[in-house]
Amino acid sequence: MAEQKIMLGNEAIARGAFEAGVKVCSSYPGTPSTEISEYLSTYPEVYTEWAPNEKVATEVAIGASISGVRSLACMKHVGLNVASDPLYTFSYTGVGGGSVLVVADDPGLASSQNEQDTRMVARSAHIPVLEPSDSGEAKEFIKLAYQISEEYDTPVILRTTTKLSHSQSVVTLDERVVPKDREYTRDASKYVMMPASTIGRHVFVEARENRLAEDANTLSINRMELRDTKIGFVTAGIPYQYVREACPEASVLKLGMTNPIPKALIAEFASKVEKLYVFEELEPVIEEQIRAMGISVLGKELFTRQGEYSANLLRRVLFGTTDAVFTAAEAPNRPPILCPGCPHRSVFSVLARLKIHAAGDIGCYTLGAVAPLNVIDTTVCMGASISSLHGIEKARGKEFIKNWVAVIGDSTFLHTGINSLVNMVYNKSSATVIILDNRTTGMTGHQEHAATGKTLMGESTYAIDLASLCRAIGVPNVIEVDAFDIKALEANIKQSVKGDVLTVLIAKAPCALLKGQKFPYVCVADPDACKKCGACLKIGCPALTKNADGTVTINATMCNGCGLCQSYCKFGAIAKVER
Amino acid sequence: MKSMNIMVVGVGGQGTLLTSRIIGQTALKAGYDVKLSEVHGMAQRGGSVVTFIRYGEQVFEPVVEVGDVDVLISFERLEALRYAHYLKQDGVLIVNDCRIDPMTVVIGAKEYPEQILARLQTEHRVLSLDAGKIAQELGNSRVVNSVILGLAATQLEFSKDAWLEMIAKTVPPKTVEVNQAAFCRGYGQNA
C-alpha cells in the first residue's frame, strides 16, 4: 500500500512539485506560502533558493522553464504584485518546461497588509488558476498544473489560501517522475517580446484561453456533485469544505480550475438546481462571470467580501442559526507582540523616548505600532518605509522630518528597500534610515537571505555587507550600532535626524528566536528596591508582570536576559545575572 | 460516526502546535480521516494561538466551528475563558492552571479576570491541573505540553500505549522518556 501521511497544505504542494519532477524553485518568503520552499528544499533532487524578491524569483523560474525544465516560484498574494511585471509577459511567451507560480492569498489577514484576490490578477494576465481544497488535492493539482502548463504553453497559478496552506490532511505519496528536459531552440517570435513578435503572441494568448475555457467543461477537477437539487452551490478551494459541512445534502459544482471558468458546465448545473449560490471568499470573481452569462445567482449580497468563510457563516445566512450554545465571555485581548529579547524593542524604546515618528515597513517591527511603544506611523508594502519618507521630505521639507526616520528590516531592505535608498541618494535626501538588522527574515520564521551567508539549501555563501552596500551606492553617512546599546542609538538618532546628510543607521543584533543562540543571563527585579515607577513596563516586554502592589516580577522562563528593562530602571532595582 | 472535534488554545510559543500534531498522528494511526488547522506567522508572536483537530470517517472542513467542540484543551486560563463558548453543550474543557498576562494587562489597560476556573465550572465540565508545576518536578519545564496532553487523553478513545508510542515518534529523541513520564502524570490526574 502506498504511504499515507498527514501533511500541511504547503508540504503537500512541495511534495507534488517534487513528484512532478520540478528541477528549479525560486521564492521569497511570505506568510502563508513560506513552508512550500522550505519543504521542497528537503528534497536534494530539486534546486531551491531564496531570491531577494518575488520578481527575481519569477524570472528565475521563467529562465529555468525556457531552458526546458519544470520550474516553480512561490509567493504570497502581495508578492505577486512584485512579480507581476514578468508575470504578465510570461503569459505571452508561454513556457518551455512547465512552469507554475504558487500564490497564497490571505483572507482573514493572518499576517498581511491587504486582502487582495489573486484570481483578479490571473484573469487580467490570462493565466489559468487551479484551486485545491485540501492537502491531497494540493499535491495532485500541482502535478496537473504542470501538465496544463506544457499542453497549453502557459504558466499556471496554483492558488492557495491561509486555511489550505496551514491546515493538514491526509496525502498518499507517489514516486517522483522527471520528464525529459525539453529541447531548447532559439525562437525570437516566442521569447523576445518586442512588438513584432508580441502581436502574434497576443493572438496566441487569446486563442489559448478560449481553448482552455472550452476544455474546462470536461476537465476532471471541475466536478458536479448532484444531491438534493433544491439548492446548488458553485464553489472552489476551502469554501467547498464549508459547504459540505453546513449543507451536506446540497448539490455542488466544485471548480478545481477557477480561471477560465467552465461556462457550459455551469449552465448545465444551473439548469438542474432550483436556487444557485456562489460561495467564494474575497472577490465575486466567479459570481460576476455567471451573472454575465445571464444566469440568476446569489453571492456577495449574502456573503461578505471580507475575511475567511466558515460553515457557521453559511448556517447563519441560509438557516438563521448556528451551532453555538454558549456566549463568548469578556476577555482582555492578547495581540501578538515583540518577543522577549527582541532587538527591535530596544530601537523602538529609544524612538518612543525621543518622540520620533517612523515610516514603517513589512516585518515583525510592524508590532512597534501598538501600545506601549506606538512608534510606527505607516506600513504600506515591502520597501515603502524609505521611499515614503523621501516623499514626505520632498513634500514638506527637511524641517518637517526632523523627528522622522524610516525603519526597515535587513531582509526587507534587500527585497526592495535598496531601490528606494538609491532614489534617496540620487535625489539628494537628508533623511535618516534605520536598518533593523537581525540577521534573518524574522516574521516568516527565520529564512536565510543575501546577507546571512547561508542558502536555502544550507550551503555557505557570500554574505552581502549592508554597510558596504549602502556606502557603495553613495550614502554619505553609514553608522553601525549594537541594537541594545541605547546610549549610542540615542546619540546617533538625535544627531542624524537634525543633520543635513542622508544617514543609514544599521542597528545590529540577532533575532532572539534565531537558532543556536545562547542566553547566559536573566533579569531579576528586586521588589525592595523597586519604586513602582513603571518605566520598565513602558518597553512592552511580555516577560515583565506588574504585581498587585505595583512592583514588577520578571518571568525567568520567558526572559532572554537582553537587559533592556535594566537600562530603563533608574533605581537599580533590576539586575542581570547569570542563569 | 460524527467527527471528533478538538480545539487547542494557548499563547504563542507554548507548544500547542506540537500537541495538536501528536493528537492528529494518533488518530491517523487508528485509521481515521484527519484534518488539522494551525496558525503561523503574526499570531505566533506571543499572541493568542488556536489549532483544531478533527477526525472521523470523513472530515470536511479543517476548522471547528463555534458550538461544535467536543474537547477544548487550553494551555492557559485566560485563553480557556476566551474560547470556552466554542464548546458543545456536553463538551469537556481541559485547562492548564497557569497565568500569562497579555500586554493589555502588563501595561495596565486591562485587568486579568479573577476566578476564571470557578466561572468556567458553572457552565462546563472542567478538568484542570498545574502542568508547569508537574513539569518542574520532572526537572524539565519544556514538557508542560505532554502533561496537558496526558490529561486530555483521558477524554479521547485511544489507548495509553498508542499515545506513548506517538510521543516517542514525535518529540526529540533525547526527551522521549521525560515526555512520556510527563504524559503519564497528566493521564494519572484523572485516574
JSON list of C-alpha atoms in Angstrom, two decimals, chain A residues 28-220:
[
{"chain": "A", "resi": 28, "resn": "TYR", "atom": "CA", "xyz": [10.74, 34.87, -1.44]},
{"chain": "A", "resi": 29, "resn": "PRO", "atom": "CA", "xyz": [9.23, 34.02, 1.97]},
{"chain": "A", "resi": 30, "resn": "GLY", "atom": "CA", "xyz": [5.77, 35.32, 2.78]},
{"chain": "A", "resi": 31, "resn": "THR", "atom": "CA", "xyz": [3.05, 34.02, 5.07]},
{"chain": "A", "resi": 32, "resn": "PRO", "atom": "CA", "xyz": [1.23, 31.78, 4.26]},
{"chain": "A", "resi": 33, "resn": "SER", "atom": "CA", "xyz": [3.45, 30.49, 1.41]},
{"chain": "A", "resi": 34, "resn": "THR", "atom": "CA", "xyz": [6.85, 30.19, 3.12]},
{"chain": "A", "resi": 35, "resn": "GLU", "atom": "CA", "xyz": [6.89, 26.49, 4.05]},
{"chain": "A", "resi": 36, "resn": "ILE", "atom": "CA", "xyz": [6.46, 25.32, 0.46]},
{"chain": "A", "resi": 37, "resn": "SER", "atom": "CA", "xyz": [10.04, 26.20, -0.46]},
{"chain": "A", "resi": 38, "resn": "GLU", "atom": "CA", "xyz": [11.34, 25.03, 2.92]},
{"chain": "A", "resi": 39, "resn": "TYR", "atom": "CA", "xyz": [9.79, 21.59, 2.47]},
{"chain": "A", "resi": 40, "resn": "LEU", "atom": "CA", "xyz": [10.92, 21.43, -1.15]},
{"chain": "A", "resi": 41, "resn": "SER", "atom": "CA", "xyz": [14.48, 22.19, -0.06]},
{"chain": "A", "resi": 42, "resn": "THR", "atom": "CA", "xyz": [14.48, 18.91, 1.89]},
{"chain": "A", "resi": 43, "resn": "TYR", "atom": "CA", "xyz": [14.50, 17.02, -1.45]},
{"chain": "A", "resi": 44, "resn": "PRO", "atom": "CA", "xyz": [18.09, 17.19, -2.68]},
{"chain": "A", "resi": 45, "resn": "GLU", "atom": "CA", "xyz": [16.94, 16.36, -6.23]},
{"chain": "A", "resi": 46, "resn": "VAL", "atom": "CA", "xyz": [15.40, 19.84, -6.55]},
{"chain": "A", "resi": 47, "resn": "TYR", "atom": "CA", "xyz": [17.41, 23.06, -6.72]},
{"chain": "A", "resi": 48, "resn": "THR", "atom": "CA", "xyz": [15.71, 25.54, -4.36]},
{"chain": "A", "resi": 49, "resn": "GLU", "atom": "CA", "xyz": [16.67, 29.09, -3.47]},
{"chain": "A", "resi": 50, "resn": "TRP", "atom": "CA", "xyz": [15.51, 32.23, -1.70]},
{"chain": "A", "resi": 51, "resn": "ALA", "atom": "CA", "xyz": [15.57, 35.12, -4.14]},
{"chain": "A", "resi": 52, "resn": "PRO", "atom": "CA", "xyz": [15.74, 38.70, -2.84]},
{"chain": "A", "resi": 53, "resn": "ASN", "atom": "CA", "xyz": [12.17, 39.31, -4.05]},
{"chain": "A", "resi": 54, "resn": "GLU", "atom": "CA", "xyz": [9.29, 37.75, -5.97]},
{"chain": "A", "resi": 55, "resn": "LYS", "atom": "CA", "xyz": [10.12, 39.50, -9.26]},
{"chain": "A", "resi": 56, "resn": "VAL", "atom": "CA", "xyz": [13.56, 37.93, -9.25]},
{"chain": "A", "resi": 57, "resn": "ALA", "atom": "CA", "xyz": [12.13, 34.55, -8.18]},
{"chain": "A", "resi": 58, "resn": "THR", "atom": "CA", "xyz": [9.62, 34.56, -11.03]},
{"chain": "A", "resi": 59, "resn": "GLU", "atom": "CA", "xyz": [12.28, 35.50, -13.56]},
{"chain": "A", "resi": 60, "resn": "VAL", "atom": "CA", "xyz": [14.48, 32.65, -12.33]},
{"chain": "A", "resi": 61, "resn": "ALA", "atom": "CA", "xyz": [11.53, 30.29, -12.85]},
{"chain": "A", "resi": 62, "resn": "ILE", "atom": "CA", "xyz": [10.98, 31.77, -16.32]},
{"chain": "A", "resi": 63, "resn": "GLY", "atom": "CA", "xyz": [14.61, 31.16, -17.26]},
{"chain": "A", "resi": 64, "resn": "ALA", "atom": "CA", "xyz": [14.53, 27.60, -15.99]},
{"chain": "A", "resi": 65, "resn": "SER", "atom": "CA", "xyz": [11.33, 26.98, -17.93]},
{"chain": "A", "resi": 66, "resn": "ILE", "atom": "CA", "xyz": [12.73, 28.44, -21.16]},
{"chain": "A", "resi": 67, "resn": "SER", "atom": "CA", "xyz": [15.76, 26.17, -20.78]},
{"chain": "A", "resi": 68, "resn": "GLY", "atom": "CA", "xyz": [13.38, 23.21, -20.85]},
{"chain": "A", "resi": 69, "resn": "VAL", "atom": "CA", "xyz": [12.85, 22.04, -17.26]},
{"chain": "A", "resi": 70, "resn": "ARG", "atom": "CA", "xyz": [9.88, 22.25, -14.91]},
{"chain": "A", "resi": 71, "resn": "SER", "atom": "CA", "xyz": [10.14, 25.27, -12.64]},
{"chain": "A", "resi": 72, "resn": "LEU", "atom": "CA", "xyz": [8.34, 26.81, -9.69]},
{"chain": "A", "resi": 73, "resn": "ALA", "atom": "CA", "xyz": [8.10, 30.14, -7.88]},
{"chain": "A", "resi": 74, "resn": "CYS", "atom": "CA", "xyz": [6.17, 30.56, -4.61]},
{"chain": "A", "resi": 75, "resn": "MET", "atom": "CA", "xyz": [4.93, 33.75, -3.01]},
{"chain": "A", "resi": 76, "resn": "LYS", "atom": "CA", "xyz": [2.14, 35.34, -1.04]},
{"chain": "A", "resi": 77, "resn": "HIS", "atom": "CA", "xyz": [-0.59, 37.38, -2.72]},
{"chain": "A", "resi": 78, "resn": "VAL", "atom": "CA", "xyz": [1.19, 40.72, -2.30]},
{"chain": "A", "resi": 79, "resn": "GLY", "atom": "CA", "xyz": [4.37, 39.10, -3.59]},
{"chain": "A", "resi": 80, "resn": "LEU", "atom": "CA", "xyz": [2.51, 38.53, -6.85]},
{"chain": "A", "resi": 81, "resn": "ASN", "atom": "CA", "xyz": [2.28, 42.32, -7.20]},
{"chain": "A", "resi": 82, "resn": "VAL", "atom": "CA", "xyz": [6.07, 42.49, -7.12]},
{"chain": "A", "resi": 83, "resn": "ALA", "atom": "CA", "xyz": [6.22, 39.63, -9.64]},
{"chain": "A", "resi": 84, "resn": "SER", "atom": "CA", "xyz": [3.51, 40.97, -11.91]},
{"chain": "A", "resi": 85, "resn": "ASP", "atom": "CA", "xyz": [5.90, 42.67, -14.32]},
{"chain": "A", "resi": 86, "resn": "PRO", "atom": "CA", "xyz": [7.46, 39.41, -15.52]},
{"chain": "A", "resi": 87, "resn": "LEU", "atom": "CA", "xyz": [4.19, 37.53, -14.97]},
{"chain": "A", "resi": 88, "resn": "TYR", "atom": "CA", "xyz": [2.07, 39.45, -17.49]},
{"chain": "A", "resi": 89, "resn": "THR", "atom": "CA", "xyz": [4.63, 38.94, -20.24]},
{"chain": "A", "resi": 90, "resn": "PHE", "atom": "CA", "xyz": [5.39, 35.34, -19.25]},
{"chain": "A", "resi": 91, "resn": "SER", "atom": "CA", "xyz": [1.76, 34.74, -20.16]},
{"chain": "A", "resi": 92, "resn": "TYR", "atom": "CA", "xyz": [2.65, 35.85, -23.70]},
{"chain": "A", "resi": 93, "resn": "THR", "atom": "CA", "xyz": [5.89, 33.90, -24.10]},
{"chain": "A", "resi": 94, "resn": "GLY", "atom": "CA", "xyz": [4.46, 30.75, -22.65]},
{"chain": "A", "resi": 95, "resn": "VAL", "atom": "CA", "xyz": [6.76, 28.06, -21.36]},
{"chain": "A", "resi": 96, "resn": "GLY", "atom": "CA", "xyz": [9.47, 25.65, -22.33]},
{"chain": "A", "resi": 97, "resn": "GLY", "atom": "CA", "xyz": [9.34, 23.21, -19.44]},
{"chain": "A", "resi": 98, "resn": "GLY", "atom": "CA", "xyz": [6.15, 23.52, -17.40]},
{"chain": "A", "resi": 99, "resn": "SER", "atom": "CA", "xyz": [6.08, 26.46, -15.01]},
{"chain": "A", "resi": 100, "resn": "VAL", "atom": "CA", "xyz": [3.86, 27.09, -12.00]},
{"chain": "A", "resi": 101, "resn": "LEU", "atom": "CA", "xyz": [3.51, 30.01, -9.63]},
{"chain": "A", "resi": 102, "resn": "VAL", "atom": "CA", "xyz": [2.06, 29.08, -6.26]},
{"chain": "A", "resi": 103, "resn": "VAL", "atom": "CA", "xyz": [0.34, 32.15, -4.86]},
{"chain": "A", "resi": 104, "resn": "ALA", "atom": "CA", "xyz": [-1.05, 32.14, -1.33]},
{"chain": "A", "resi": 105, "resn": "ASP", "atom": "CA", "xyz": [-3.91, 34.52, -0.58]},
{"chain": "A", "resi": 106, "resn": "ASP", "atom": "CA", "xyz": [-4.68, 35.57, 2.99]},
{"chain": "A", "resi": 107, "resn": "PRO", "atom": "CA", "xyz": [-8.41, 36.11, 3.52]},
{"chain": "A", "resi": 108, "resn": "GLY", "atom": "CA", "xyz": [-8.79, 36.95, 7.18]},
{"chain": "A", "resi": 109, "resn": "LEU", "atom": "CA", "xyz": [-5.38, 38.66, 7.31]},
{"chain": "A", "resi": 110, "resn": "ALA", "atom": "CA", "xyz": [-3.48, 36.15, 9.42]},
{"chain": "A", "resi": 111, "resn": "SER", "atom": "CA", "xyz": [-0.35, 38.12, 8.55]},
{"chain": "A", "resi": 112, "resn": "SER", "atom": "CA", "xyz": [-0.78, 40.53, 5.64]},
{"chain": "A", "resi": 113, "resn": "GLN", "atom": "CA", "xyz": [-1.35, 44.15, 4.74]},
{"chain": "A", "resi": 114, "resn": "ASN", "atom": "CA", "xyz": [-4.34, 43.60, 2.44]},
{"chain": "A", "resi": 115, "resn": "GLU", "atom": "CA", "xyz": [-6.89, 41.00, 1.32]},
{"chain": "A", "resi": 116, "resn": "GLN", "atom": "CA", "xyz": [-6.43, 41.11, -2.45]},
{"chain": "A", "resi": 117, "resn": "ASP", "atom": "CA", "xyz": [-7.64, 38.24, -4.60]},
{"chain": "A", "resi": 118, "resn": "THR", "atom": "CA", "xyz": [-5.08, 36.60, -6.88]},
{"chain": "A", "resi": 119, "resn": "ARG", "atom": "CA", "xyz": [-7.77, 35.43, -9.29]},
{"chain": "A", "resi": 120, "resn": "MET", "atom": "CA", "xyz": [-8.28, 39.05, -10.36]},
{"chain": "A", "resi": 121, "resn": "VAL", "atom": "CA", "xyz": [-4.62, 39.28, -11.40]},
{"chain": "A", "resi": 122, "resn": "ALA", "atom": "CA", "xyz": [-4.78, 35.90, -13.13]},
{"chain": "A", "resi": 123, "resn": "ARG", "atom": "CA", "xyz": [-7.82, 36.98, -15.15]},
{"chain": "A", "resi": 124, "resn": "SER", "atom": "CA", "xyz": [-6.17, 40.11, -16.41]},
{"chain": "A", "resi": 125, "resn": "ALA", "atom": "CA", "xyz": [-2.94, 38.23, -17.19]},
{"chain": "A", "resi": 126, "resn": "HIS", "atom": "CA", "xyz": [-4.92, 35.39, -18.87]},
{"chain": "A", "resi": 127, "resn": "ILE", "atom": "CA", "xyz": [-3.30, 32.72, -16.77]},
{"chain": "A", "resi": 128, "resn": "PRO", "atom": "CA", "xyz": [-5.17, 29.58, -15.66]},
{"chain": "A", "resi": 129, "resn": "VAL", "atom": "CA", "xyz": [-5.76, 29.13, -11.91]},
{"chain": "A", "resi": 130, "resn": "LEU", "atom": "CA", "xyz": [-6.17, 25.85, -10.05]},
{"chain": "A", "resi": 131, "resn": "GLU", "atom": "CA", "xyz": [-7.61, 25.83, -6.52]},
{"chain": "A", "resi": 132, "resn": "PRO", "atom": "CA", "xyz": [-7.28, 22.73, -4.34]},
{"chain": "A", "resi": 133, "resn": "SER", "atom": "CA", "xyz": [-9.47, 22.26, -1.28]},
{"chain": "A", "resi": 134, "resn": "ASP", "atom": "CA", "xyz": [-7.28, 20.02, 0.91]},
{"chain": "A", "resi": 135, "resn": "SER", "atom": "CA", "xyz": [-3.71, 18.72, 1.09]},
{"chain": "A", "resi": 136, "resn": "GLY", "atom": "CA", "xyz": [-4.44, 15.64, -1.03]},
{"chain": "A", "resi": 137, "resn": "GLU", "atom": "CA", "xyz": [-5.81, 17.80, -3.82]},
{"chain": "A", "resi": 138, "resn": "ALA", "atom": "CA", "xyz": [-2.97, 20.29, -3.41]},
{"chain": "A", "resi": 139, "resn": "LYS", "atom": "CA", "xyz": [-0.48, 17.58, -4.27]},
{"chain": "A", "resi": 140, "resn": "GLU", "atom": "CA", "xyz": [-2.48, 16.29, -7.24]},
{"chain": "A", "resi": 141, "resn": "PHE", "atom": "CA", "xyz": [-3.44, 19.73, -8.57]},
{"chain": "A", "resi": 142, "resn": "ILE", "atom": "CA", "xyz": [0.12, 20.99, -8.81]},
{"chain": "A", "resi": 143, "resn": "LYS", "atom": "CA", "xyz": [1.02, 17.90, -10.85]},
{"chain": "A", "resi": 144, "resn": "LEU", "atom": "CA", "xyz": [-1.94, 18.60, -13.12]},
{"chain": "A", "resi": 145, "resn": "ALA", "atom": "CA", "xyz": [-0.82, 22.25, -13.29]},
{"chain": "A", "resi": 146, "resn": "TYR", "atom": "CA", "xyz": [2.45, 21.14, -14.91]},
{"chain": "A", "resi": 147, "resn": "GLN", "atom": "CA", "xyz": [0.58, 19.07, -17.49]},
{"chain": "A", "resi": 148, "resn": "ILE", "atom": "CA", "xyz": [-1.69, 22.00, -18.32]},
{"chain": "A", "resi": 149, "resn": "SER", "atom": "CA", "xyz": [1.31, 24.33, -18.47]},
{"chain": "A", "resi": 150, "resn": "GLU", "atom": "CA", "xyz": [3.04, 22.19, -21.07]},
{"chain": "A", "resi": 151, "resn": "GLU", "atom": "CA", "xyz": [-0.03, 21.18, -23.04]},
{"chain": "A", "resi": 152, "resn": "TYR", "atom": "CA", "xyz": [-1.34, 24.75, -23.39]},
{"chain": "A", "resi": 153, "resn": "ASP", "atom": "CA", "xyz": [2.01, 26.56, -23.40]},
{"chain": "A", "resi": 154, "resn": "THR", "atom": "CA", "xyz": [1.17, 28.74, -20.40]},
{"chain": "A", "resi": 155, "resn": "PRO", "atom": "CA", "xyz": [2.35, 29.48, -16.90]},
{"chain": "A", "resi": 156, "resn": "VAL", "atom": "CA", "xyz": [-0.21, 28.23, -14.37]},
{"chain": "A", "resi": 157, "resn": "ILE", "atom": "CA", "xyz": [-1.10, 29.70, -10.98]},
{"chain": "A", "resi": 158, "resn": "LEU", "atom": "CA", "xyz": [-1.88, 27.32, -8.16]},
{"chain": "A", "resi": 159, "resn": "ARG", "atom": "CA", "xyz": [-3.87, 29.45, -5.73]},
{"chain": "A", "resi": 160, "resn": "THR", "atom": "CA", "xyz": [-3.93, 28.54, -2.10]},
{"chain": "A", "resi": 161, "resn": "THR", "atom": "CA", "xyz": [-5.27, 30.40, 0.92]},
{"chain": "A", "resi": 162, "resn": "THR", "atom": "CA", "xyz": [-4.10, 30.56, 4.53]},
{"chain": "A", "resi": 163, "resn": "LYS", "atom": "CA", "xyz": [-6.54, 27.88, 5.64]},
{"chain": "A", "resi": 164, "resn": "LEU", "atom": "CA", "xyz": [-5.38, 25.45, 2.97]},
{"chain": "A", "resi": 165, "resn": "SER", "atom": "CA", "xyz": [-1.67, 26.22, 3.36]},
{"chain": "A", "resi": 166, "resn": "HIS", "atom": "CA", "xyz": [-1.77, 25.89, 7.14]},
{"chain": "A", "resi": 167, "resn": "SER", "atom": "CA", "xyz": [-4.16, 23.01, 7.61]},
{"chain": "A", "resi": 168, "resn": "GLN", "atom": "CA", "xyz": [-3.19, 19.37, 7.48]},
{"chain": "A", "resi": 169, "resn": "SER", "atom": "CA", "xyz": [-4.96, 16.46, 5.88]},
{"chain": "A", "resi": 170, "resn": "VAL", "atom": "CA", "xyz": [-4.15, 13.02, 4.56]},
{"chain": "A", "resi": 171, "resn": "VAL", "atom": "CA", "xyz": [-1.97, 12.63, 1.47]},
{"chain": "A", "resi": 172, "resn": "THR", "atom": "CA", "xyz": [-0.96, 9.49, -0.42]},
{"chain": "A", "resi": 173, "resn": "LEU", "atom": "CA", "xyz": [2.62, 9.63, -1.63]},
{"chain": "A", "resi": 174, "resn": "ASP", "atom": "CA", "xyz": [3.72, 8.76, -5.17]},
{"chain": "A", "resi": 175, "resn": "GLU", "atom": "CA", "xyz": [7.09, 8.46, -6.87]},
{"chain": "A", "resi": 176, "resn": "ARG", "atom": "CA", "xyz": [8.93, 11.35, -8.47]},
{"chain": "A", "resi": 177, "resn": "VAL", "atom": "CA", "xyz": [8.74, 11.26, -12.25]},
{"chain": "A", "resi": 178, "resn": "VAL", "atom": "CA", "xyz": [11.07, 13.62, -14.08]},
{"chain": "A", "resi": 179, "resn": "PRO", "atom": "CA", "xyz": [10.08, 14.39, -17.65]},
{"chain": "A", "resi": 180, "resn": "LYS", "atom": "CA", "xyz": [12.86, 14.57, -20.21]},
{"chain": "A", "resi": 181, "resn": "ASP", "atom": "CA", "xyz": [14.28, 18.11, -20.48]},
{"chain": "A", "resi": 182, "resn": "ARG", "atom": "CA", "xyz": [12.69, 19.85, -23.43]},
{"chain": "A", "resi": 183, "resn": "GLU", "atom": "CA", "xyz": [14.99, 20.80, -26.25]},
{"chain": "A", "resi": 184, "resn": "TYR", "atom": "CA", "xyz": [15.96, 24.46, -26.18]},
{"chain": "A", "resi": 185, "resn": "THR", "atom": "CA", "xyz": [15.72, 26.16, -29.54]},
{"chain": "A", "resi": 186, "resn": "ARG", "atom": "CA", "xyz": [16.26, 29.85, -30.13]},
{"chain": "A", "resi": 187, "resn": "ASP", "atom": "CA", "xyz": [12.87, 31.36, -31.06]},
{"chain": "A", "resi": 188, "resn": "ALA", "atom": "CA", "xyz": [12.60, 35.15, -31.03]},
{"chain": "A", "resi": 189, "resn": "SER", "atom": "CA", "xyz": [8.96, 35.04, -32.07]},
{"chain": "A", "resi": 190, "resn": "LYS", "atom": "CA", "xyz": [8.20, 33.27, -28.77]},
{"chain": "A", "resi": 191, "resn": "TYR", "atom": "CA", "xyz": [10.76, 34.56, -26.29]},
{"chain": "A", "resi": 192, "resn": "VAL", "atom": "CA", "xyz": [11.75, 38.05, -27.44]},
{"chain": "A", "resi": 193, "resn": "MET", "atom": "CA", "xyz": [8.76, 40.19, -26.59]},
{"chain": "A", "resi": 194, "resn": "MET", "atom": "CA", "xyz": [9.23, 43.11, -28.93]},
{"chain": "A", "resi": 195, "resn": "PRO", "atom": "CA", "xyz": [6.18, 44.45, -30.73]},
{"chain": "A", "resi": 196, "resn": "ALA", "atom": "CA", "xyz": [6.65, 42.41, -33.92]},
{"chain": "A", "resi": 197, "resn": "SER", "atom": "CA", "xyz": [6.55, 39.12, -32.05]},
{"chain": "A", "resi": 198, "resn": "THR", "atom": "CA", "xyz": [4.24, 40.25, -29.25]},
{"chain": "A", "resi": 199, "resn": "ILE", "atom": "CA", "xyz": [1.45, 40.97, -31.74]},
{"chain": "A", "resi": 200, "resn": "GLY", "atom": "CA", "xyz": [1.46, 37.32, -32.70]},
{"chain": "A", "resi": 201, "resn": "ARG", "atom": "CA", "xyz": [1.73, 36.08, -29.13]},
{"chain": "A", "resi": 202, "resn": "HIS", "atom": "CA", "xyz": [-1.23, 38.18, -28.04]},
{"chain": "A", "resi": 203, "resn": "VAL", "atom": "CA", "xyz": [-3.32, 36.38, -30.66]},
{"chain": "A", "resi": 204, "resn": "PHE", "atom": "CA", "xyz": [-1.99, 33.12, -29.27]},
{"chain": "A", "resi": 205, "resn": "VAL", "atom": "CA", "xyz": [-2.89, 34.09, -25.66]},
{"chain": "A", "resi": 206, "resn": "GLU", "atom": "CA", "xyz": [-6.49, 34.76, -26.60]},
{"chain": "A", "resi": 207, "resn": "ALA", "atom": "CA", "xyz": [-6.81, 31.52, -28.57]},
{"chain": "A", "resi": 208, "resn": "ARG", "atom": "CA", "xyz": [-5.17, 29.61, -25.71]},
{"chain": "A", "resi": 209, "resn": "GLU", "atom": "CA", "xyz": [-7.64, 30.97, -23.19]},
{"chain": "A", "resi": 210, "resn": "ASN", "atom": "CA", "xyz": [-10.59, 30.13, -25.44]},
{"chain": "A", "resi": 211, "resn": "ARG", "atom": "CA", "xyz": [-9.34, 26.58, -25.84]},
{"chain": "A", "resi": 212, "resn": "LEU", "atom": "CA", "xyz": [-8.79, 26.24, -22.08]},
{"chain": "A", "resi": 213, "resn": "ALA", "atom": "CA", "xyz": [-12.27, 27.62, -21.38]},
{"chain": "A", "resi": 214, "resn": "GLU", "atom": "CA", "xyz": [-13.78, 25.05, -23.71]},
{"chain": "A", "resi": 215, "resn": "ASP", "atom": "CA", "xyz": [-11.75, 22.17, -22.30]},
{"chain": "A", "resi": 216, "resn": "ALA", "atom": "CA", "xyz": [-12.58, 23.28, -18.74]},
{"chain": "A", "resi": 217, "resn": "ASN", "atom": "CA", "xyz": [-16.10, 21.90, -19.26]},
{"chain": "A", "resi": 218, "resn": "THR", "atom": "CA", "xyz": [-14.74, 18.37, -19.31]},
{"chain": "A", "resi": 219, "resn": "LEU", "atom": "CA", "xyz": [-11.74, 18.82, -17.02]},
{"chain": "A", "resi": 220, "resn": "SER", "atom": "CA", "xyz": [-11.84, 16.12, -14.33]}
]
